[in-house]
Coordinates of C-alpha atoms and ligand atoms in Angstrom, one line a residue:
M1 CA 153.2 122.5 91.3
S2 CA 152.1 125.7 89.7
V3 CA 151.1 125.6 86.0
L4 CA 151.7 129.3 85.6
A5 CA 153.6 131.7 87.8
L6 CA 154.4 135.3 87.2
D7 CA 157.0 136.9 89.5
A8 CA 157.4 140.7 89.5
V9 CA 156.9 140.8 85.7
R10 CA 157.6 144.2 84.0
I11 CA 156.9 144.7 80.4
R12 CA 158.3 147.5 78.3
N13 CA 157.5 149.1 75.0
D14 CA 161.0 149.4 73.5
V15 CA 159.9 152.0 71.0
D16 CA 159.5 154.7 73.7
G17 CA 161.0 152.9 76.7
R18 CA 157.6 153.1 78.5
E19 CA 156.9 150.4 81.0
I20 CA 153.4 149.2 80.2
V21 CA 153.2 146.6 83.0
R22 CA 155.0 147.3 86.3
G23 CA 155.3 144.3 88.6
V24 CA 152.7 141.6 88.2
S25 CA 152.9 138.4 90.3
F26 CA 150.5 135.5 90.7
T27 CA 150.6 131.8 90.9
L28 CA 148.1 129.5 89.3
E29 CA 147.7 125.9 90.4
P30 CA 145.8 123.2 88.5
G31 CA 142.1 124.0 88.7
G32 CA 142.8 127.5 90.0
V33 CA 141.1 130.6 88.7
V34 CA 142.8 134.0 88.8
G35 CA 140.9 137.1 87.8
I36 CA 142.4 140.4 86.4
V37 CA 140.3 143.5 86.6
G38 CA 141.0 147.1 86.0
E39 CA 140.4 150.0 83.7
S40 CA 141.0 150.0 79.9
G41 CA 144.6 150.3 79.0
S42 CA 145.8 149.1 82.5
G43 CA 147.9 146.2 81.0
K44 CA 145.6 143.2 81.4
T45 CA 145.8 142.0 77.9
I46 CA 149.6 142.7 77.6
T47 CA 150.1 140.6 80.8
C48 CA 148.2 137.7 79.2
R49 CA 150.1 138.1 75.9
A50 CA 153.4 137.8 77.8
A51 CA 152.2 134.5 79.4
L52 CA 151.2 133.3 75.9
G53 CA 154.5 134.4 74.3
I54 CA 152.7 136.7 71.9
L55 CA 153.7 140.2 73.0
P56 CA 153.3 142.8 70.3
E57 CA 156.4 143.7 68.3
H58 CA 158.8 145.9 70.3
F59 CA 157.4 144.8 73.6
T60 CA 159.7 142.9 75.9
I61 CA 159.7 141.5 79.4
A62 CA 162.0 144.0 81.0
S63 CA 162.4 142.1 84.3
G64 CA 160.8 139.4 86.4
R65 CA 160.1 135.9 85.5
I66 CA 157.3 133.9 83.9
D67 CA 157.2 130.2 84.6
L68 CA 154.9 128.1 82.4
D69 CA 154.5 124.5 83.6
G70 CA 158.1 124.3 84.7
H71 CA 159.6 126.3 81.8
D72 CA 161.2 129.7 82.3
V73 CA 159.7 131.4 79.3
A74 CA 162.7 133.6 78.8
T75 CA 164.7 130.6 77.7
L76 CA 162.1 129.3 75.2
T77 CA 162.9 129.3 71.5
P78 CA 160.1 130.3 69.0
K79 CA 159.8 126.6 68.1
Q80 CA 159.4 125.6 71.8
W81 CA 156.8 128.3 72.2
T82 CA 154.8 126.9 69.2
G83 CA 154.9 123.5 71.0
L84 CA 153.6 124.9 74.2
R85 CA 150.9 127.2 72.8
G86 CA 147.7 125.2 72.6
S87 CA 149.1 122.2 74.4
T88 CA 150.1 123.9 77.7
I89 CA 148.6 127.4 77.5
S90 CA 145.8 128.6 75.3
A91 CA 143.4 131.5 75.1
V92 CA 140.1 132.9 74.0
F93 CA 139.4 136.6 73.4
Q94 CA 136.6 138.9 72.8
D95 CA 134.9 139.0 69.4
P96 CA 135.1 135.3 68.4
A97 CA 133.9 136.0 64.9
S98 CA 137.2 137.7 64.1
Y99 CA 139.2 134.5 64.9
L100 CA 137.2 132.4 62.4
N101 CA 137.5 132.3 58.6
P102 CA 133.9 133.3 57.4
S103 CA 134.3 131.1 54.2
L104 CA 135.1 127.8 56.0
T105 CA 132.8 125.7 58.2
V106 CA 133.3 126.0 61.9
G107 CA 133.9 122.2 62.1
S108 CA 136.7 122.3 59.5
Q109 CA 138.4 125.0 61.4
V110 CA 138.3 123.2 64.7
A111 CA 139.4 120.0 62.9
E112 CA 142.3 121.8 61.4
V113 CA 143.5 122.8 64.9
V114 CA 143.1 119.2 66.0
R115 CA 145.0 118.0 63.0
V116 CA 147.9 120.3 63.5
K117 CA 148.1 120.2 67.3
L118 CA 147.4 116.5 67.9
G119 CA 148.9 115.3 64.6
L120 CA 145.8 113.4 63.7
R121 CA 144.8 112.4 60.1
R122 CA 141.9 114.2 58.6
K123 CA 139.2 111.7 59.4
A124 CA 140.3 111.2 63.0
A125 CA 140.6 115.0 63.4
R126 CA 137.1 115.3 62.2
L127 CA 135.8 112.8 64.7
H128 CA 137.8 114.4 67.5
A129 CA 136.5 117.9 66.5
I130 CA 132.9 116.6 66.8
E131 CA 133.7 115.3 70.2
L132 CA 135.2 118.6 71.2
L133 CA 132.2 120.5 70.0
S134 CA 130.0 118.2 72.0
S135 CA 132.2 118.8 75.1
V136 CA 131.3 122.5 74.7
R137 CA 127.7 121.5 74.3
L138 CA 127.5 122.1 70.5
G139 CA 125.6 119.5 68.5
K140 CA 127.0 117.7 65.5
A141 CA 125.1 120.0 63.0
V142 CA 127.4 122.9 64.0
F143 CA 130.3 121.0 62.4
D144 CA 129.0 121.8 58.9
Q145 CA 127.8 125.3 59.6
Y146 CA 129.5 128.6 58.7
P147 CA 130.4 131.2 61.3
H148 CA 127.6 133.6 60.1
E149 CA 125.1 130.9 60.8
L150 CA 126.0 130.7 64.5
S151 CA 125.3 133.1 67.4
G152 CA 128.1 134.9 69.3
G153 CA 127.8 132.4 72.2
M154 CA 128.1 129.4 69.8
L155 CA 131.1 131.0 68.1
Q156 CA 132.8 131.5 71.4
R157 CA 132.0 127.8 72.3
S158 CA 133.6 126.7 69.0
L159 CA 136.7 128.7 69.9
I160 CA 136.8 127.3 73.3
A161 CA 136.6 123.8 71.7
A162 CA 139.6 124.7 69.5
A163 CA 141.5 126.2 72.5
I164 CA 141.1 123.1 74.6
A165 CA 141.8 120.7 71.7
A166 CA 145.3 119.9 72.8
E167 CA 144.3 119.7 76.5
P168 CA 146.1 122.8 77.8
K169 CA 146.8 123.2 81.5
V170 CA 146.0 126.9 81.4
L171 CA 143.3 128.8 79.5
I172 CA 143.3 132.5 79.3
A173 CA 139.8 134.0 78.8
D174 CA 140.5 137.7 78.0
E175 CA 137.0 139.4 78.0
A176 CA 135.8 136.2 76.5
T177 CA 132.2 136.8 77.5
T178 CA 132.1 140.6 77.3
A179 CA 130.3 140.9 74.0
L180 CA 127.7 138.2 74.9
D181 CA 124.4 138.8 76.5
V182 CA 124.0 138.0 80.1
T183 CA 122.4 134.5 79.8
V184 CA 124.9 133.4 77.2
Q185 CA 127.7 134.8 79.3
A186 CA 126.5 132.7 82.2
E187 CA 126.4 129.6 80.0
I188 CA 130.0 130.1 78.9
L189 CA 131.2 130.7 82.5
D190 CA 129.4 127.6 83.5
L191 CA 131.1 125.7 80.7
L192 CA 134.5 126.9 81.8
A193 CA 133.8 126.0 85.4
D194 CA 132.8 122.5 84.2
L195 CA 136.1 122.1 82.3
R196 CA 138.0 123.3 85.4
D197 CA 136.2 120.7 87.6
T198 CA 136.5 117.8 85.2
T199 CA 140.0 118.4 83.7
G200 CA 141.8 120.5 86.3
L201 CA 142.1 123.3 83.7
A202 CA 143.5 126.4 85.4
L203 CA 142.1 129.8 84.2
V204 CA 143.1 133.4 83.9
V205 CA 139.9 135.4 83.6
V206 CA 140.2 139.0 82.4
S207 CA 137.0 141.0 82.8
H208 CA 135.7 144.4 83.2
D209 CA 132.8 142.8 85.0
L210 CA 133.4 142.3 88.7
A211 CA 130.3 140.1 88.9
V212 CA 132.1 137.6 86.6
V213 CA 135.1 137.7 88.8
A214 CA 133.0 137.4 92.0
Q215 CA 131.3 134.2 90.7
F216 CA 134.2 132.5 89.3
C217 CA 137.7 133.4 90.6
D218 CA 139.7 132.4 93.7
E219 CA 142.1 135.3 93.5
V220 CA 141.9 138.7 91.9
L221 CA 144.4 141.3 90.7
V222 CA 143.2 144.9 90.4
M223 CA 145.3 146.8 87.8
R224 CA 145.6 150.4 87.1
E225 CA 148.0 152.0 84.7
G226 CA 150.3 149.0 84.6
E227 CA 150.4 148.5 88.3
V228 CA 148.6 146.0 90.5
V229 CA 147.0 148.2 93.1
E230 CA 145.5 145.4 95.1
Q231 CA 145.5 141.6 95.0
G232 CA 144.2 138.8 97.1
P233 CA 141.3 136.3 97.6
V234 CA 138.1 137.3 95.8
E235 CA 136.0 137.6 99.0
K236 CA 138.7 139.8 100.6
I237 CA 139.2 142.1 97.6
L238 CA 135.6 142.5 96.6
Y239 CA 134.1 142.6 100.0
H240 CA 136.8 144.4 102.0
P241 CA 138.7 146.4 99.4
E242 CA 141.5 148.5 100.9
H243 CA 142.6 150.5 97.9
E244 CA 140.6 153.5 96.9
Y245 CA 140.6 152.5 93.3
T246 CA 139.1 149.1 94.1
Q247 CA 136.5 150.7 96.2
L248 CA 135.7 153.0 93.3
L249 CA 135.4 150.0 90.8
I250 CA 133.1 148.3 93.3
A251 CA 131.0 151.3 93.8
E252 CA 130.5 151.7 90.1
H253 CA 129.5 148.0 89.9
E254 CA 127.1 148.1 92.7
S255 CA 124.6 149.9 90.6
Y256 CA 124.7 146.9 88.3
G257 CA 123.8 144.4 91.0
L258 CA 127.3 143.1 92.1
E259 CA 126.0 142.8 95.6
R260 CA 124.0 139.7 94.5
Y261 CA 127.2 137.8 94.1
L262 CA 128.9 139.0 97.3
V263 CA 128.3 136.9 100.4
P264 CA 129.1 138.8 103.6
S265 CA 132.0 137.3 105.5
Ligands
ATP301 N1 149.9 146.3 70.0 C1 150.2 147.3 70.7 N2 151.1 148.3 70.3 C2 151.4 149.4 71.1 N3 150.8 149.6 72.3 C3 150.0 148.7 72.8 C4 149.6 147.5 72.0 N4 148.7 146.8 72.7 C5 148.5 147.5 73.9 N5 149.3 148.6 73.9 C6 149.3 149.6 75.0 O1 149.6 148.9 76.2 C7 148.9 149.4 77.3 C8 148.1 148.3 78.0 O2 147.2 147.8 77.0 P1 146.3 146.5 77.3 O3 145.8 146.1 76.0 O4 147.1 145.5 78.0 O5 145.2 147.1 78.2 P2 143.9 146.3 78.8 O6 144.0 146.4 80.3 O7 143.8 145.0 78.3 O8 142.7 147.2 78.3 P3 141.2 146.8 77.9 O9 140.4 146.7 79.1 O10 140.8 148.0 77.1 O11 141.3 145.6 77.0 C9 148.0 150.5 76.7 O12 148.6 151.7 77.0 C10 148.0 150.2 75.2 O13 147.8 151.4 74.5
MG302 MG1 142.4 144.0 77.0

């Protein structure tokens, strides 16, 4: 059974009536990885926010359906959403530092998520947070460090630890590695792939970077101005793109070495 399915989802900004997303569909099975690429403002993040139940104010799902682990999200109350967020679907975004309180230790913030989401007492939450940090390959010392003492890659790992605390079935990584240097980016992707393999975590990976998508995703959606211009298996889309816009994206990337990741088929 799918853990996340979007069917012809359209999202409208009710302030001006403009449709920001016009018909996105995909199905994510456990352990599956869907990529979303496309130019800035094409609706990638808004699509993710709809799946997370955190659309900006005045944005609504105009038509179509989002099914999250068997729940039609249109029928969910805010309380039910709170229950599902974290424990069924979770997310990490760009700029990890902005999601952490600079005056609290990283460990205490991860432990707080654990305490709230898993209903653990403080001491148990602390122990579990240390385990989570270790699962994202962060040592025990990180627990007592403050955000400014950690690198961007370590901060993103801490946020991934918090995001997977309640063992969600779906993790959305929206430009989660964009601000990181290439080596650290590779480490984070490796970590996500590991989580997918060991826990069956399904992933939605939003990235400007086609190389990330080529390495990591099974299926990819190419978005432009709220529309999906092309969609299919990664090898097909990145190696035999049919749409002009996809061809353009790939041509732009080729100068950055995308061809290293593409295996002729
Ligand atoms: N909070 C908001 N309020 C009003 N409009 C918004 C808001 N967030 C996004 N939009 C608009 O919705 C459209 C899609 O934005 P979205 O953030 O989904 O793009 P994106 O594909 O994620 O772009 P990027 O690659 O830059 O992250 C844009 O026109 C944007 O201006
Ligand atoms: Mg975005």
